[in-house]
Tab-separated table of C-alpha atoms and ligand atoms in Angstrom:
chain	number	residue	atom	x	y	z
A	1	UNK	CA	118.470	109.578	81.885
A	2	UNK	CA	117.721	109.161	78.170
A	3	UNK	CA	119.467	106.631	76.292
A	4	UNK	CA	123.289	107.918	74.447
A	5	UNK	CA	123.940	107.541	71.052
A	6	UNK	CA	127.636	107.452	69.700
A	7	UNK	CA	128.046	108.772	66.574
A	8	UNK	CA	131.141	110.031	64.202
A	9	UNK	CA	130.328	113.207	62.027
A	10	UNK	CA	130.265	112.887	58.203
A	11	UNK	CA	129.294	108.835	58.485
A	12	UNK	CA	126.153	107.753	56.790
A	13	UNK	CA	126.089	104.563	59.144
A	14	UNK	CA	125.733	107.315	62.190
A	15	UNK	CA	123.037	109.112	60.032
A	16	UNK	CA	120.429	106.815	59.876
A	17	UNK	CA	119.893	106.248	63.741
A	18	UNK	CA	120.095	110.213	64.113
A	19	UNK	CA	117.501	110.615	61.255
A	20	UNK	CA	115.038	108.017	62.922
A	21	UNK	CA	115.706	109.447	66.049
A	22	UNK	CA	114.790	113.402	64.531
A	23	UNK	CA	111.793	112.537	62.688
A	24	UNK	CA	110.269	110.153	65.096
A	25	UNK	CA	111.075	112.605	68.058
A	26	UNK	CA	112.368	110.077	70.186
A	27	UNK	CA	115.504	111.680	72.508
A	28	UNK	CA	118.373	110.899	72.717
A	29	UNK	CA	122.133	112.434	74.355
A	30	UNK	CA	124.433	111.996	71.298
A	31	UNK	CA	128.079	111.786	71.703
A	32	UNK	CA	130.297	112.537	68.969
A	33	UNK	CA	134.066	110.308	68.967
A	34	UNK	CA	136.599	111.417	66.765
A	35	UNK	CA	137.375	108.095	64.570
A	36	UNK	CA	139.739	109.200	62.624
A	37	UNK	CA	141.831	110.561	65.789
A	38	UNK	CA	141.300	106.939	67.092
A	39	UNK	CA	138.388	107.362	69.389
A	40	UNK	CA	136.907	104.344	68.622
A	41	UNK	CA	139.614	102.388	69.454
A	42	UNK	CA	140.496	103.743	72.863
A	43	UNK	CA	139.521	101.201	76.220
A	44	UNK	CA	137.061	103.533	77.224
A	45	UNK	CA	135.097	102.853	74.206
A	46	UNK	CA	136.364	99.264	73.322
A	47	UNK	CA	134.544	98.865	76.927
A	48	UNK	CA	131.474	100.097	76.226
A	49	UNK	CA	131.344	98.268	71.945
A	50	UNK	CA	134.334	95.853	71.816
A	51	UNK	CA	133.950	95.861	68.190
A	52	UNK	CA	134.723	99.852	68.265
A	53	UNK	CA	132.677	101.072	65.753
A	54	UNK	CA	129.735	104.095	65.745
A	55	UNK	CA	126.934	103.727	66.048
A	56	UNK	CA	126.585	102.221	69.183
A	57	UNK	CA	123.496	102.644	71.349
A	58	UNK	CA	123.296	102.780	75.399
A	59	UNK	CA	120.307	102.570	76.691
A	60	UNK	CA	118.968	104.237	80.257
A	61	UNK	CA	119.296	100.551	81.754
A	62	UNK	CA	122.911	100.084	80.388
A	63	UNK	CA	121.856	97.599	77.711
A	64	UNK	CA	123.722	98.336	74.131
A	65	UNK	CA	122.917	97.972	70.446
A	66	UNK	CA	125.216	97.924	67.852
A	67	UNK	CA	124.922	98.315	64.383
A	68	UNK	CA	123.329	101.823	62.328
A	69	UNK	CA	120.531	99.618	61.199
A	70	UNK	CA	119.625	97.744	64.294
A	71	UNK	CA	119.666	101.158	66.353
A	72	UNK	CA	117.653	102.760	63.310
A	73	UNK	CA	115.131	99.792	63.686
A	74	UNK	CA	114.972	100.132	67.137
A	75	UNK	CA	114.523	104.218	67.282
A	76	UNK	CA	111.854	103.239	64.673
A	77	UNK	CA	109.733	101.195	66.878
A	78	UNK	CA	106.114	101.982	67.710
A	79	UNK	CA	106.147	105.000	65.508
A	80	UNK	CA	104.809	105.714	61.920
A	81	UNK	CA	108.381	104.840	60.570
A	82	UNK	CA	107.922	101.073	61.256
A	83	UNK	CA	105.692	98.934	58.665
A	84	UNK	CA	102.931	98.066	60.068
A	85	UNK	CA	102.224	94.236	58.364
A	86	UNK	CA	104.447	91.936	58.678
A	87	UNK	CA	105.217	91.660	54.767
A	88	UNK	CA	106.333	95.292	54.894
A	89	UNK	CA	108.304	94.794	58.431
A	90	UNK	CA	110.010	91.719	56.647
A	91	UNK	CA	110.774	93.661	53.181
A	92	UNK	CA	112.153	96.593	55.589
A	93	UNK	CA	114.315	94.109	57.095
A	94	UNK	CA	115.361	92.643	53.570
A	95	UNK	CA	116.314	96.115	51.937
A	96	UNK	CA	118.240	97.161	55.107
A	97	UNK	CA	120.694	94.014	54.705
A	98	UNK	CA	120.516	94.799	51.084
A	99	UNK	CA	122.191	97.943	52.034
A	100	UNK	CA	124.514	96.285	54.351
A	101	UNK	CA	125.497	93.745	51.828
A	102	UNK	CA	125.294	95.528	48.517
A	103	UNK	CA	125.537	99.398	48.713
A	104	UNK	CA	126.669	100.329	52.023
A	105	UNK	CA	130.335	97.885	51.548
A	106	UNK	CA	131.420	99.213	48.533
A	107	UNK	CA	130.104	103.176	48.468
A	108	UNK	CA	131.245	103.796	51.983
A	109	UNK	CA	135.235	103.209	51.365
A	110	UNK	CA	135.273	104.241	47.588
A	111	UNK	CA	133.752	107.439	49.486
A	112	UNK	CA	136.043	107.284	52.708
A	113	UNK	CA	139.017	107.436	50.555
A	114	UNK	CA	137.563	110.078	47.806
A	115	UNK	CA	136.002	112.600	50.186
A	116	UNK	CA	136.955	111.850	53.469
A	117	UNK	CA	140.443	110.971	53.385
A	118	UNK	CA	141.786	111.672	49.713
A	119	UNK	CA	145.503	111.517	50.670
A	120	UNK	CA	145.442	107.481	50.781
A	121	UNK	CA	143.086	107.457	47.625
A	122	UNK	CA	146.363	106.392	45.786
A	123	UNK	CA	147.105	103.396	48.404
A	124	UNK	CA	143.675	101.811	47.322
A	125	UNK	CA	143.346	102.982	43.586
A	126	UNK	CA	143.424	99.161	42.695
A	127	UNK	CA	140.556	98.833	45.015
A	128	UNK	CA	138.258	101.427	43.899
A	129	UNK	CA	137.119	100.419	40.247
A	130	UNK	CA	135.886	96.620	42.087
A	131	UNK	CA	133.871	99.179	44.855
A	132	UNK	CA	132.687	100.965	42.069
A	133	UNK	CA	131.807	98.530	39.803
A	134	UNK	CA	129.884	96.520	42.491
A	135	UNK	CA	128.313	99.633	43.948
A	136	UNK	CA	126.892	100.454	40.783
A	137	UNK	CA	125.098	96.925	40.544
A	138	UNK	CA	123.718	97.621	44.025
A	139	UNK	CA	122.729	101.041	42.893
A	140	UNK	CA	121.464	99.159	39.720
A	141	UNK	CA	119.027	96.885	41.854
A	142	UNK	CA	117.732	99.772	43.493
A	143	UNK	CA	116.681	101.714	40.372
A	144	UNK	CA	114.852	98.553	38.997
A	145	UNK	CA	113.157	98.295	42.509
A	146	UNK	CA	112.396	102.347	43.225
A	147	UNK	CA	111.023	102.133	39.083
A	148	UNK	CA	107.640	101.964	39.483
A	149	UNK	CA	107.270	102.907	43.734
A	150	UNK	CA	107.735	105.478	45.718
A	151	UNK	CA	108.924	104.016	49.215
A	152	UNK	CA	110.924	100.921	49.741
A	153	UNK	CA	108.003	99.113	50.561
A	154	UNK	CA	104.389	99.391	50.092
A	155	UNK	CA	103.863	100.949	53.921
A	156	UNK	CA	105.461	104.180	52.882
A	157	UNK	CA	108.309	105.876	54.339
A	158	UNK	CA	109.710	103.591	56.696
A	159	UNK	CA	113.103	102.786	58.336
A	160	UNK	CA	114.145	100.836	55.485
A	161	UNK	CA	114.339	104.391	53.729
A	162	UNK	CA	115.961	105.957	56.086
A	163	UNK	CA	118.278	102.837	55.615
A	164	UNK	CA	119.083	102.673	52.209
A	165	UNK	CA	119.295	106.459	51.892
A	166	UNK	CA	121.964	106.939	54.489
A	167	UNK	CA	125.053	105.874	51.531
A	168	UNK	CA	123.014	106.748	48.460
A	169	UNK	CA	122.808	109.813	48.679
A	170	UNK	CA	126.527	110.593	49.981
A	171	UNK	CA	127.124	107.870	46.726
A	172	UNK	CA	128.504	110.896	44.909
A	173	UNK	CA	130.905	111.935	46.809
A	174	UNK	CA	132.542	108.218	46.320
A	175	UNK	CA	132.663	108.950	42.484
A	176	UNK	CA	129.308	107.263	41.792
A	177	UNK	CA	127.489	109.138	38.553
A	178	UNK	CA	123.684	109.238	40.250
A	179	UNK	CA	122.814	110.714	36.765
A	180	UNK	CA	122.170	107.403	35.678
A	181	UNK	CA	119.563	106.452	38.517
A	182	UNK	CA	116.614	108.810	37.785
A	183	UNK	CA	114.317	106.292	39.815
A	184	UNK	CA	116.709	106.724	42.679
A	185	UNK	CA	117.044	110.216	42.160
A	186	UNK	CA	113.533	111.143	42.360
A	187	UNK	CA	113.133	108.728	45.383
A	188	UNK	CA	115.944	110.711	47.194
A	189	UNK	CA	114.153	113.975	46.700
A	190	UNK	CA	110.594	112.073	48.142
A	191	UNK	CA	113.045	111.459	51.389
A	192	UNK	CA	114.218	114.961	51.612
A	193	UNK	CA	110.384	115.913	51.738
A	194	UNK	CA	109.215	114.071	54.074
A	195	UNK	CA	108.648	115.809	57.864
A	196	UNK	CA	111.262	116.445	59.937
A	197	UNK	CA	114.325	115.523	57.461
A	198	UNK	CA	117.751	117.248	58.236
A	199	UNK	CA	120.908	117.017	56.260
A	200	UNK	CA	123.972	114.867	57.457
A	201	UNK	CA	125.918	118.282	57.933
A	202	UNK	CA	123.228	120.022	60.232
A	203	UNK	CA	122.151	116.445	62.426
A	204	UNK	CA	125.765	115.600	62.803
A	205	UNK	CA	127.187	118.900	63.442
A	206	UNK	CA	127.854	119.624	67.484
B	1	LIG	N1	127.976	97.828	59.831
B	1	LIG	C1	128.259	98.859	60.791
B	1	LIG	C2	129.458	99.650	60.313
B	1	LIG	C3	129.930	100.663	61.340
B	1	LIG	C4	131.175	101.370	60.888
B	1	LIG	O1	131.855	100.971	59.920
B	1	LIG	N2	131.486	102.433	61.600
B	1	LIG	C5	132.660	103.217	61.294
B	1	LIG	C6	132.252	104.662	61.070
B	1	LIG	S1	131.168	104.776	59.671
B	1	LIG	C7	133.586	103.184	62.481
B	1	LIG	O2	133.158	103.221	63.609
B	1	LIG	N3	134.886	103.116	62.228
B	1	LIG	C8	135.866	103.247	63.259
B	1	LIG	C9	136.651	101.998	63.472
B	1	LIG	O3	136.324	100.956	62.882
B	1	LIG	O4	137.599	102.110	64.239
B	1	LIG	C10	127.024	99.743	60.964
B	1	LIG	O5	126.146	99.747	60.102
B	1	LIG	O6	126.913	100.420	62.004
């Protein structure tokens, strides 16, 4: 039995696993929960993540991962997608809490509650210009980074892209102007070239 991957549609954290997953080949049975209806919350999940978030990773031998960057790591493993030195593994590692700690915290909810669910936009207008304005420094470290490279590290496409791409590019759609990123712009496009990429819409649709 291959391994089952729990995802929500429309989430960037569930993207990144499914991307690794596509482009590396590795299979997977993925198994879509309705988090907005509460899915994620219900005992039959809470038992198998007791934190009751997607993604959450079960492998054939019942053993679990948590977290969209741990799973992506791990889906990444043996395959081109992983740096090969350990400078580049390390710098993977570095970006992808980067993007836990910098982009992926503040473009995620300004998005949630501008795309996703605009009806409670109001409750957390006081919220949004502090996501924005620290998303934008995140976004800002990125462009200074992506300046004068065309992967996140020197190994090329790795995980860490797959990583740090998952909320940039649905950035937008939080109110984030990418027009002032061309760096990050023209790395985005590099990631939509490479082998094997699918769009959030088509990889998450069921
Ligand atoms: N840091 C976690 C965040 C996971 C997360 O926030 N998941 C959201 C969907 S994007 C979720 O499951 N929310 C449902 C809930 O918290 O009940 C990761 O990277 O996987």
């Amino acid at each position: 039995m291959p391994a089952t991957l729990y995802l929500t549609r429309g989430s960037g954290n569930s993207f990144k696993p499914a991307l690794v997953l596509r482009q590396t080949g590795r299979s997977a049975t993925l198994k879509f929960l309705d988090v907005l209806a509460g899915e994620s919350r219900r005992p039959e999940f809470l038992a198998i993540n007791p934190l009751g978030q997607v993604p959450y990773l079960v492998l054939e031998d019942g053993r679990g991962i948590g977290q969209s960057n741990a799973i992506a790591w791990w889906a990444a493993e043996g395959t081109p997608l992983m740096p090969a030195d350990a400078v580049s593994r390390a710098q993977a590692l570095q970006w992808m809490i980067f993007e836990q700690t910098a982009l992926e915290p503040n473009i995620s909810p300004a998005r949630f509650f501008t795309h996703i669910v605009p009806a409670q936009r109001e409750a957390h207008a006081a919220d949004i210009p502090r996501w924005l304005e620290a998303g934008h420094r995140g976004l800002g470290v990125l462009e200074q980074h992506l300046t004068h490279r065309a992967f996140i590290t020197d190994h090329g496409y790795s995980v860490a892209d797959v990583a740090v791409y998952g909320y940039t590019h649905l950035a937008g759609e939080g109110g984030f102007d990418l027009e002032r990123y061309p760096a990050v712009q023209a790395w985005m496009q590099r990631v939509r070239s490479t082998p094997g990429y699918t769009d959030i819409g088509e990889l998450l649709a069921h």
